[in-house]
């Protein structure tokens, strides 16, 4: 960690790497780079004044809309640059984020574009029909039964521009049956192709020969035969592939496009005269890293769009076919940036080690404890490294003396406190002198921050896939953070921790949360996290709110959805909550240790708790 980046919070927290200009640091605060640039702390405090405590999920629809516009404008730019004759179209894949607080403003904000929705289940298909403008594309992927195909036919009758992408020959047979039963209009048909090219990384099963999805070459030919036999060739309009999410390297996509481009040309030659589109699925990656060296993708959006357009132009020319419509289903790219989780810090574990808590004896302190006290009193930037080493040595000796029975518990408490105080001081004194030692010290003596959120609920991919998310404090960015931090959530699961990692270190401020509030922002949590979140320990979704901007740049907090209260969570688990209430009331009525006149009051208090959400509220004055 160089000196420069420590004093520049934008670099320290990597905003220049992951921020995409959506957030900026100004006056020591993280601000939304839109409208009158409100700070996230300001928004958070407004919510808290209205009683919404605990973690907050803030949605910024303008960011999602901006990402869709970026996608369109980059493809349009690349098309112009390469003189590409085909069109560009896109849909949002619902599985990435189906929540109304996201989908409704997304579709509202993009209605001037030819932007639609992709569905992978019946429920998603209903959403796609309800929220896609008539004429804009709907695509349907995933395994389908007859009912799902019928819904697709109904959508076509409603006037929707819908494409059913078949994953296997049996689905085509079902479409043929439904076409006989229901007649026209018949939805457009897409064929998912099974690539020779493998998928990527942890999503390898999305593409390639071992893929769960797609038709082999033999099956493609078989599908063409069936389409011809039933006079449906003109419905075949798209071929589709998806090589997996968060592709870090662009080369598998390039291979896949070559393969798909050639399949497209071959199918057109065998008579698919209305085959116009190649759907390249999703996979466009998001930069989650807070350090340039750890970047999760080796390409930019310019490069991505250039490669796709250029390759398809080249293949079309060499095969002598018209340039296909390019279709994308980027989800993560559109959704990830739009949501920020704001979580209050409840406690710093080493806060108990303050000078106040020293219990030095008037006389009879062991000489080494006295020496620790002298080190603590006289440490300065010149001797800090040496004194720190001495302190750690003394601690070892003193702990051994305790084990042997030579010093008492008070001496041991003084030892722990003094060593922590010396560590804290030396970290501050040494921070301008980056060295292996200070790095080692920071790695060894982290501060543990207890944070009011559930990692399982709000960052499930951190737990399940080791996906890191940008995290940083929302204020105090004018002053340097001095503590290497590990973050603990409030579940009682030891996996609920964002451990300190020296390769990707998180430094936070040394705050006294008894006296001042300190909030952390977890950024880019808008893709996949909400729907995959688990109610581990019965922690429910955090309270969410949408931040909308007026034309004059002011903002409004809207669509607040409060975290579920305890009774509702239990009800969701199919407990009979009336039965729970009855049992509790009975236990209170029958308890010998409760006075009769107290019973009503105690029951009332308990009811109050049942009507609140389960996140922590009163661990200190903040909550
Ligand atoms: C998941 C999925 C997507 C979205 O992928 P992202 O990586 O989020 O862009 C697109 N298409 C299909 C078929 C998918 O299954």
Short mmCIF file of C-alpha atoms in Angstrom, two decimals, residues 161-594:
data_model
loop_
_atom_site.label_atom_id
_atom_site.label_comp_id
_atom_site.label_asym_id
_atom_site.label_seq_id
_atom_site.Cartn_x
_atom_site.Cartn_y
_atom_site.Cartn_z
CA UNK A 161 -42.94 -9.99 -30.13
CA UNK A 162 -42.09 -13.25 -28.40
CA UNK A 163 -39.43 -15.83 -29.20
CA UNK A 164 -39.55 -19.28 -27.61
CA UNK A 165 -36.02 -20.60 -27.55
CA UNK A 166 -36.02 -24.35 -27.55
CA UNK A 167 -33.50 -26.22 -25.45
CA UNK A 168 -34.25 -29.66 -26.92
CA UNK A 169 -36.17 -31.36 -29.75
CA UNK A 170 -39.02 -32.34 -27.43
CA UNK A 171 -39.80 -28.65 -26.90
CA UNK A 172 -40.06 -28.15 -30.65
CA UNK A 173 -42.47 -31.07 -30.78
CA UNK A 174 -44.58 -29.39 -28.10
CA UNK A 175 -44.60 -26.15 -30.09
CA UNK A 176 -45.73 -28.04 -33.18
CA UNK A 177 -48.58 -29.62 -31.19
CA UNK A 178 -49.64 -26.27 -29.78
CA UNK A 179 -49.46 -24.68 -33.23
CA UNK A 180 -51.90 -27.34 -34.48
CA UNK A 181 -54.19 -26.78 -31.51
CA UNK A 182 -54.09 -22.98 -31.30
CA UNK A 183 -53.20 -21.85 -34.82
CA UNK A 184 -51.61 -18.53 -35.55
CA UNK A 185 -50.15 -16.25 -34.45
CA UNK A 186 -47.35 -18.62 -33.63
CA UNK A 187 -44.51 -17.29 -31.50
CA UNK A 188 -41.12 -16.94 -33.13
CA UNK A 189 -38.83 -19.87 -32.55
CA UNK A 190 -35.25 -19.71 -31.38
CA UNK A 191 -32.78 -22.56 -31.21
CA UNK A 192 -30.31 -22.75 -28.38
CA UNK A 193 -27.11 -24.16 -29.78
CA UNK A 194 -24.77 -26.41 -27.88
CA UNK A 195 -21.36 -24.91 -28.38
CA UNK A 196 -18.17 -26.76 -28.89
CA UNK A 197 -16.57 -23.86 -27.03
CA UNK A 198 -16.71 -24.39 -23.27
CA UNK A 199 -18.36 -22.07 -20.82
CA UNK A 200 -16.26 -20.21 -18.36
CA UNK A 201 -15.10 -20.69 -14.80
CA UNK A 202 -17.70 -21.58 -12.25
CA UNK A 203 -20.45 -21.30 -14.88
CA UNK A 204 -18.82 -23.81 -17.22
CA UNK A 205 -22.04 -25.80 -17.37
CA UNK A 206 -23.81 -22.93 -19.14
CA UNK A 207 -21.94 -23.55 -22.38
CA UNK A 208 -19.93 -26.25 -24.06
CA UNK A 209 -20.55 -29.93 -24.78
CA UNK A 210 -21.24 -30.83 -21.15
CA UNK A 211 -23.78 -28.01 -21.01
CA UNK A 212 -27.17 -28.52 -19.47
CA UNK A 213 -28.68 -26.70 -22.45
CA UNK A 214 -28.77 -26.60 -26.20
CA UNK A 215 -29.02 -28.63 -29.39
CA UNK A 216 -26.13 -30.54 -30.91
CA UNK A 217 -25.43 -30.24 -34.64
CA UNK A 218 -27.40 -33.42 -35.33
CA UNK A 219 -30.34 -32.05 -33.36
CA UNK A 220 -30.17 -28.75 -35.24
CA UNK A 221 -30.53 -30.62 -38.52
CA UNK A 222 -33.34 -32.67 -37.04
CA UNK A 223 -35.04 -29.45 -35.88
CA UNK A 224 -34.77 -28.01 -39.40
CA UNK A 225 -36.36 -31.16 -40.82
CA UNK A 226 -39.25 -30.91 -38.34
CA UNK A 227 -39.78 -27.21 -39.06
CA UNK A 228 -39.90 -27.93 -42.79
CA UNK A 229 -42.22 -30.89 -42.36
CA UNK A 230 -44.75 -28.77 -40.41
CA UNK A 231 -44.29 -25.67 -42.53
CA UNK A 232 -42.88 -23.64 -39.65
CA UNK A 233 -39.48 -22.76 -41.14
CA UNK A 234 -40.52 -19.14 -41.42
CA UNK A 235 -40.98 -18.96 -37.63
CA UNK A 236 -37.33 -19.78 -36.96
CA UNK A 237 -35.85 -16.38 -36.23
CA UNK A 238 -33.01 -16.68 -33.75
CA UNK A 239 -30.17 -18.83 -32.58
CA UNK A 240 -29.03 -18.44 -29.03
CA UNK A 241 -26.20 -19.30 -26.71
CA UNK A 242 -25.09 -18.18 -23.26
CA UNK A 243 -21.60 -19.02 -22.16
CA UNK A 244 -21.95 -18.21 -18.46
CA UNK A 245 -22.01 -15.23 -16.21
CA UNK A 246 -19.29 -12.74 -15.24
CA UNK A 247 -16.94 -13.76 -18.06
CA UNK A 248 -13.53 -12.50 -17.05
CA UNK A 249 -11.87 -13.23 -20.36
CA UNK A 250 -13.31 -12.33 -23.74
CA UNK A 251 -11.68 -15.07 -25.79
CA UNK A 252 -14.29 -17.81 -25.12
CA UNK A 253 -16.96 -15.36 -26.31
CA UNK A 254 -15.05 -14.71 -29.51
CA UNK A 255 -14.78 -18.43 -30.17
CA UNK A 256 -18.47 -18.85 -29.41
CA UNK A 257 -19.40 -16.06 -31.82
CA UNK A 258 -17.37 -17.65 -34.61
CA UNK A 259 -19.10 -20.94 -33.98
CA UNK A 260 -22.55 -19.35 -33.77
CA UNK A 261 -21.92 -17.18 -36.83
CA UNK A 262 -21.12 -20.22 -38.91
CA UNK A 263 -24.13 -22.14 -37.61
CA UNK A 264 -26.30 -19.14 -38.48
CA UNK A 265 -24.93 -19.09 -42.04
CA UNK A 266 -25.35 -22.84 -42.44
CA UNK A 267 -28.95 -22.80 -41.18
CA UNK A 268 -29.81 -19.99 -43.54
CA UNK A 269 -28.38 -22.05 -46.38
CA UNK A 270 -30.60 -24.99 -45.42
CA UNK A 271 -33.67 -22.77 -45.86
CA UNK A 272 -34.13 -20.79 -42.63
CA UNK A 273 -34.98 -17.67 -44.59
CA UNK A 274 -36.38 -15.72 -41.62
CA UNK A 275 -33.46 -16.55 -39.36
CA UNK A 276 -32.24 -13.04 -38.62
CA UNK A 277 -30.80 -12.89 -35.12
CA UNK A 278 -27.92 -14.23 -33.10
CA UNK A 279 -28.56 -13.98 -29.39
CA UNK A 280 -25.25 -13.96 -27.55
CA UNK A 281 -26.82 -14.30 -24.11
CA UNK A 282 -25.34 -12.57 -21.08
CA UNK A 283 -21.97 -12.80 -19.42
CA UNK A 284 -20.80 -9.21 -19.83
CA UNK A 285 -18.79 -8.78 -16.64
CA UNK A 286 -18.94 -6.21 -13.90
CA UNK A 287 -15.84 -4.87 -12.18
CA UNK A 288 -16.19 -5.71 -8.50
CA UNK A 289 -12.55 -5.34 -7.62
CA UNK A 290 -11.20 -2.50 -5.52
CA UNK A 291 -7.68 -2.94 -6.85
CA UNK A 292 -6.56 -2.58 -10.44
CA UNK A 293 -4.25 -5.59 -10.14
CA UNK A 294 -7.16 -7.81 -9.14
CA UNK A 295 -9.46 -6.72 -11.97
CA UNK A 296 -12.12 -9.31 -12.81
CA UNK A 297 -12.22 -8.75 -16.56
CA UNK A 298 -9.69 -8.29 -19.29
CA UNK A 299 -11.83 -6.18 -21.60
CA UNK A 300 -13.90 -3.00 -21.65
CA UNK A 301 -17.40 -2.48 -22.99
CA UNK A 302 -15.86 -0.80 -26.07
CA UNK A 303 -13.79 -3.88 -26.73
CA UNK A 304 -16.69 -6.22 -26.08
CA UNK A 305 -19.02 -4.45 -28.49
CA UNK A 306 -16.28 -4.01 -31.11
CA UNK A 307 -15.37 -7.70 -31.01
CA UNK A 308 -18.96 -8.88 -31.35
CA UNK A 309 -19.78 -6.55 -34.25
CA UNK A 310 -16.49 -7.04 -36.05
CA UNK A 311 -16.57 -10.82 -35.85
CA UNK A 312 -20.15 -11.10 -37.04
CA UNK A 313 -19.44 -8.75 -39.91
CA UNK A 314 -16.43 -10.80 -40.94
CA UNK A 315 -18.23 -14.16 -40.76
CA UNK A 316 -21.26 -12.84 -42.65
CA UNK A 317 -19.01 -11.51 -45.41
CA UNK A 318 -17.03 -14.72 -45.75
CA UNK A 319 -20.17 -16.87 -45.75
CA UNK A 320 -22.08 -14.49 -48.01
CA UNK A 321 -25.10 -14.06 -45.70
CA UNK A 322 -26.84 -10.91 -44.49
CA UNK A 323 -25.49 -9.49 -41.25
CA UNK A 324 -27.59 -10.78 -38.37
CA UNK A 325 -29.44 -8.78 -35.74
CA UNK A 326 -27.28 -8.84 -32.64
CA UNK A 327 -29.27 -9.71 -29.57
CA UNK A 328 -27.99 -9.58 -25.99
CA UNK A 329 -29.32 -10.68 -22.63
CA UNK A 330 -26.88 -8.90 -20.34
CA UNK A 331 -28.22 -8.97 -16.82
CA UNK A 332 -25.43 -8.46 -14.33
CA UNK A 333 -24.07 -5.53 -16.35
CA UNK A 334 -27.42 -3.75 -16.22
CA UNK A 335 -28.46 -4.53 -12.65
CA UNK A 336 -25.41 -4.88 -10.40
CA UNK A 337 -24.57 -1.20 -10.01
CA UNK A 338 -28.06 -0.01 -9.18
CA UNK A 339 -28.24 -1.16 -5.55
CA UNK A 340 -26.17 -0.30 -2.49
CA UNK A 341 -26.49 -1.97 0.87
CA UNK A 342 -25.91 0.47 3.72
CA UNK A 343 -25.12 -1.22 7.01
CA UNK A 344 -24.39 0.44 10.37
CA UNK A 345 -21.33 -0.61 12.34
CA UNK A 346 -22.47 -1.70 15.78
CA UNK A 347 -19.23 -2.35 17.54
CA UNK A 348 -15.45 -2.48 17.25
CA UNK A 349 -14.31 -5.47 19.20
CA UNK A 350 -11.13 -3.95 20.61
CA UNK A 351 -12.88 -0.81 21.80
CA UNK A 352 -12.72 -2.17 25.33
CA UNK A 353 -8.95 -1.63 25.25
CA UNK A 354 -8.90 2.02 26.15
CA UNK A 355 -6.63 3.91 28.47
CA UNK A 356 -9.57 4.28 30.82
CA UNK A 357 -9.76 0.55 31.33
CA UNK A 358 -6.20 0.23 32.63
CA UNK A 359 -6.06 -1.01 36.22
CA UNK A 360 -2.47 -0.25 37.06
CA UNK A 361 -1.57 -0.86 40.69
CA UNK A 362 -0.16 1.91 42.88
CA UNK A 363 2.77 -0.31 43.53
CA UNK A 364 3.75 -3.86 42.67
CA UNK A 365 3.14 -3.85 38.90
CA UNK A 366 5.40 -6.50 37.36
CA UNK A 367 8.48 -4.81 35.82
CA UNK A 368 7.45 -5.85 32.31
CA UNK A 369 4.03 -4.26 32.71
CA UNK A 370 5.71 -1.10 33.93
CA UNK A 371 7.95 -1.27 30.87
CA UNK A 372 4.94 -1.66 28.59
CA UNK A 373 3.47 1.43 30.16
CA UNK A 374 6.73 3.33 29.52
CA UNK A 375 6.76 2.16 25.89
CA UNK A 376 3.19 3.32 25.49
CA UNK A 377 3.99 6.72 27.02
CA UNK A 378 7.07 7.45 24.95
CA UNK A 379 6.36 5.85 21.57
CA UNK A 380 6.92 8.20 18.60
CA UNK A 381 7.35 7.89 14.87
CA UNK A 382 11.11 7.29 15.14
CA UNK A 383 10.97 4.45 17.65
CA UNK A 384 7.54 3.02 16.80
CA UNK A 385 8.73 -0.07 14.98
CA UNK A 386 11.20 -0.98 17.68
CA UNK A 387 8.76 -0.31 20.50
CA UNK A 388 6.09 -2.33 18.80
CA UNK A 389 8.40 -5.33 18.58
CA UNK A 390 9.37 -4.91 22.21
CA UNK A 391 5.72 -4.74 23.19
CA UNK A 392 4.88 -7.94 21.34
CA UNK A 393 7.86 -9.67 22.97
CA UNK A 394 6.83 -8.47 26.40
CA UNK A 395 3.33 -9.71 25.82
CA UNK A 396 4.63 -13.21 25.06
CA UNK A 397 6.68 -13.18 28.26
CA UNK A 398 3.85 -11.82 30.39
CA UNK A 399 1.37 -14.38 29.11
CA UNK A 400 3.88 -17.12 29.96
CA UNK A 401 4.30 -15.64 33.44
CA UNK A 402 0.53 -15.74 33.88
CA UNK A 403 0.38 -19.38 32.83
CA UNK A 404 3.07 -20.16 35.41
CA UNK A 405 1.17 -18.36 38.12
CA UNK A 406 3.59 -15.47 38.63
CA UNK A 407 1.27 -12.60 37.71
CA UNK A 408 -2.44 -12.12 38.38
CA UNK A 409 -5.50 -11.45 36.23
CA UNK A 410 -5.22 -7.69 36.70
CA UNK A 411 -1.64 -7.78 35.39
CA UNK A 412 -2.78 -9.82 32.44
CA UNK A 413 -5.62 -7.38 31.69
CA UNK A 414 -3.15 -4.49 31.84
CA UNK A 415 -0.85 -6.37 29.47
CA UNK A 416 -3.60 -6.90 26.89
CA UNK A 417 -4.76 -3.31 27.10
CA UNK A 418 -1.30 -1.77 26.89
CA UNK A 419 -0.25 -3.95 23.96
CA UNK A 420 -3.43 -3.02 22.07
CA UNK A 421 -2.87 0.64 22.79
CA UNK A 422 0.72 0.40 21.57
CA UNK A 423 -0.40 -1.41 18.42
CA UNK A 424 -3.01 1.25 17.72
CA UNK A 425 -0.53 4.06 18.25
CA UNK A 426 2.19 2.44 16.17
CA UNK A 427 -0.19 1.82 13.26
CA UNK A 428 -0.93 5.52 13.19
CA UNK A 429 2.73 6.49 13.58
CA UNK A 430 4.01 4.06 10.97
CA UNK A 431 1.42 4.50 8.26
CA UNK A 432 3.59 6.88 6.23
CA UNK A 433 6.37 4.32 6.19
CA UNK A 434 5.06 1.39 4.22
CA UNK A 435 7.14 -1.61 5.03
CA UNK A 436 6.79 -5.31 5.37
CA UNK A 437 6.59 -4.83 9.13
CA UNK A 438 3.62 -2.54 9.12
CA UNK A 439 1.93 -4.85 6.64
CA UNK A 440 2.60 -7.80 8.93
CA UNK A 441 1.30 -5.90 11.92
CA UNK A 442 -1.88 -4.92 10.09
CA UNK A 443 -2.38 -8.48 9.01
CA UNK A 444 -1.84 -9.79 12.52
CA UNK A 445 -3.81 -7.28 14.50
CA UNK A 446 -7.02 -6.48 12.70
CA UNK A 447 -9.95 -4.75 14.18
CA UNK A 448 -13.16 -6.71 14.00
CA UNK A 449 -16.18 -4.61 13.05
CA UNK A 450 -19.59 -5.95 13.96
CA UNK A 451 -21.93 -4.83 11.18
CA UNK A 452 -25.72 -4.85 11.31
CA UNK A 453 -26.52 -7.06 8.32
CA UNK A 454 -26.66 -10.70 7.32
CA UNK A 455 -24.09 -11.77 4.79
CA UNK A 456 -26.25 -14.78 3.89
CA UNK A 457 -29.22 -12.56 3.16
CA UNK A 458 -27.50 -9.65 1.44
CA UNK A 459 -24.27 -10.99 -0.11
CA UNK A 460 -24.97 -14.68 -0.73
CA UNK A 461 -22.42 -14.85 -3.54
CA UNK A 462 -19.70 -13.82 -1.13
CA UNK A 463 -20.57 -16.86 0.94
CA UNK A 464 -21.30 -19.26 -1.94
CA UNK A 465 -18.93 -18.20 -4.73
CA UNK A 466 -16.31 -16.13 -2.92
CA UNK A 467 -17.42 -13.15 -4.99
CA UNK A 468 -16.10 -9.96 -3.45
CA UNK A 469 -18.11 -6.74 -3.48
CA UNK A 470 -16.73 -3.22 -3.14
CA UNK A 471 -17.10 -2.03 0.43
CA UNK A 472 -16.18 1.29 1.98
CA UNK A 473 -17.18 3.72 4.71
CA UNK A 474 -19.68 6.37 3.64
CA UNK A 475 -18.10 9.29 5.47
CA UNK A 476 -14.89 10.42 7.24
CA UNK A 477 -13.14 10.13 3.88
CA UNK A 478 -11.14 13.26 4.63
CA UNK A 479 -9.32 11.40 7.34
CA UNK A 480 -7.20 8.35 6.96
CA UNK A 481 -8.47 5.00 8.08
CA UNK A 482 -6.01 3.33 10.42
CA UNK A 483 -7.40 -0.11 11.11
CA UNK A 484 -7.14 -3.23 9.04
CA UNK A 485 -10.67 -4.55 9.22
CA UNK A 486 -12.54 -7.78 9.21
CA UNK A 487 -16.32 -7.52 9.05
CA UNK A 488 -18.64 -9.68 11.11
CA UNK A 489 -22.31 -9.94 10.38
CA UNK A 490 -24.93 -10.49 13.09
CA UNK A 491 -25.76 -14.10 12.27
CA UNK A 492 -24.31 -16.55 14.73
CA UNK A 493 -22.60 -18.40 11.87
CA UNK A 494 -18.83 -18.10 11.74
CA UNK A 495 -19.06 -18.02 7.93
CA UNK A 496 -20.77 -14.66 8.26
CA UNK A 497 -17.48 -12.86 8.03
CA UNK A 498 -15.67 -10.80 5.41
CA UNK A 499 -12.17 -11.66 6.52
CA UNK A 500 -9.25 -9.29 6.18
CA UNK A 501 -7.21 -10.20 3.14
CA UNK A 502 -3.80 -8.64 2.76
CA UNK A 503 -4.00 -8.97 -1.06
CA UNK A 504 -7.19 -6.96 -1.06
CA UNK A 505 -7.08 -5.12 2.25
CA UNK A 506 -9.91 -3.16 3.79
CA UNK A 507 -8.94 -0.27 6.05
CA UNK A 508 -11.51 1.46 8.20
CA UNK A 509 -11.61 4.26 10.70
CA UNK A 510 -11.08 3.89 14.39
CA UNK A 511 -14.44 5.15 15.57
CA UNK A 512 -16.14 5.17 18.91
CA UNK A 513 -19.57 3.90 17.96
CA UNK A 514 -20.86 4.74 21.42
CA UNK A 515 -20.60 8.36 20.39
CA UNK A 516 -20.75 8.55 16.61
CA UNK A 517 -22.40 6.67 13.80
CA UNK A 518 -20.37 4.82 11.18
CA UNK A 519 -21.92 3.32 8.08
CA UNK A 520 -20.47 0.95 5.52
CA UNK A 521 -21.66 0.73 1.93
CA UNK A 522 -21.59 -2.57 0.07
CA UNK A 523 -21.80 -1.67 -3.58
CA UNK A 524 -22.91 -3.50 -6.74
CA UNK A 525 -25.32 -5.78 -4.94
CA UNK A 526 -28.11 -5.33 -7.52
CA UNK A 527 -27.58 -8.55 -9.51
CA UNK A 528 -28.53 -12.00 -8.24
CA UNK A 529 -28.03 -11.22 -4.52
CA UNK A 530 -31.58 -10.38 -3.55
CA UNK A 531 -33.27 -13.45 -4.92
CA UNK A 532 -30.50 -15.80 -3.84
CA UNK A 533 -30.42 -14.31 -0.32
CA UNK A 534 -31.16 -16.78 2.43
CA UNK A 535 -33.06 -16.30 5.66
CA UNK A 536 -30.29 -17.86 7.72
CA UNK A 537 -31.03 -17.27 11.42
CA UNK A 538 -34.37 -15.94 10.12
CA UNK A 539 -32.95 -12.58 9.11
CA UNK A 540 -35.21 -11.25 6.38
CA UNK A 541 -34.51 -8.90 3.47
CA UNK A 542 -33.33 -5.47 4.64
CA UNK A 543 -35.60 -2.46 4.40
CA UNK A 544 -35.40 -1.18 0.83
CA UNK A 545 -36.07 2.18 -0.75
CA UNK A 546 -35.86 3.71 -4.21
CA UNK A 547 -34.07 7.00 -4.70
CA UNK A 548 -35.63 8.96 -7.55
CA UNK A 549 -34.39 12.28 -8.86
CA UNK A 550 -36.53 15.24 -9.90
CA UNK A 551 -35.69 17.37 -12.92
CA UNK A 552 -34.26 20.03 -10.60
CA UNK A 553 -31.81 17.49 -9.19
CA UNK A 554 -33.42 17.00 -5.80
CA UNK A 555 -34.18 13.48 -4.73
CA UNK A 556 -37.15 11.65 -3.28
CA UNK A 557 -37.12 8.48 -1.20
CA UNK A 558 -39.90 6.28 -2.52
CA UNK A 559 -41.33 2.77 -2.48
CA UNK A 560 -40.09 1.95 0.99
CA UNK A 561 -40.53 -1.72 1.75
CA UNK A 562 -39.77 -2.43 5.35
CA UNK A 563 -37.91 -5.54 6.40
CA UNK A 564 -40.42 -8.21 7.38
CA UNK A 565 -41.42 -8.34 11.00
CA UNK A 566 -40.81 -11.40 13.12
CA UNK A 567 -44.37 -12.77 12.91
CA UNK A 568 -44.41 -12.43 9.11
CA UNK A 569 -41.12 -14.29 8.80
CA UNK A 570 -42.47 -17.13 10.93
CA UNK A 571 -45.68 -17.11 8.90
CA UNK A 572 -43.60 -17.46 5.72
CA UNK A 573 -42.11 -20.59 7.19
CA UNK A 574 -45.64 -21.92 7.49
CA UNK A 575 -45.75 -21.68 11.24
CA UNK A 576 -49.23 -21.11 12.57
CA UNK A 577 -48.51 -17.73 14.16
CA UNK A 578 -51.81 -17.79 16.04
CA UNK A 579 -50.64 -21.02 17.62
CA UNK A 580 -47.29 -19.42 18.50
CA UNK A 581 -49.08 -16.48 20.09
CA UNK A 582 -51.40 -18.80 21.98
CA UNK A 583 -48.52 -20.90 23.35
CA UNK A 584 -46.59 -17.85 24.47
CA UNK A 585 -49.61 -16.27 26.11
CA UNK A 586 -50.32 -19.50 27.95
CA UNK A 587 -46.74 -19.73 29.22
CA UNK A 588 -46.91 -16.17 30.48
CA UNK A 589 -50.26 -16.83 32.16
CA UNK A 590 -48.99 -19.95 33.88
CA UNK A 591 -45.56 -18.73 34.92
CA UNK A 592 -45.03 -18.59 38.68
CA UNK A 593 -42.33 -15.97 38.41
CA UNK A 594 -44.60 -13.36 36.84
#
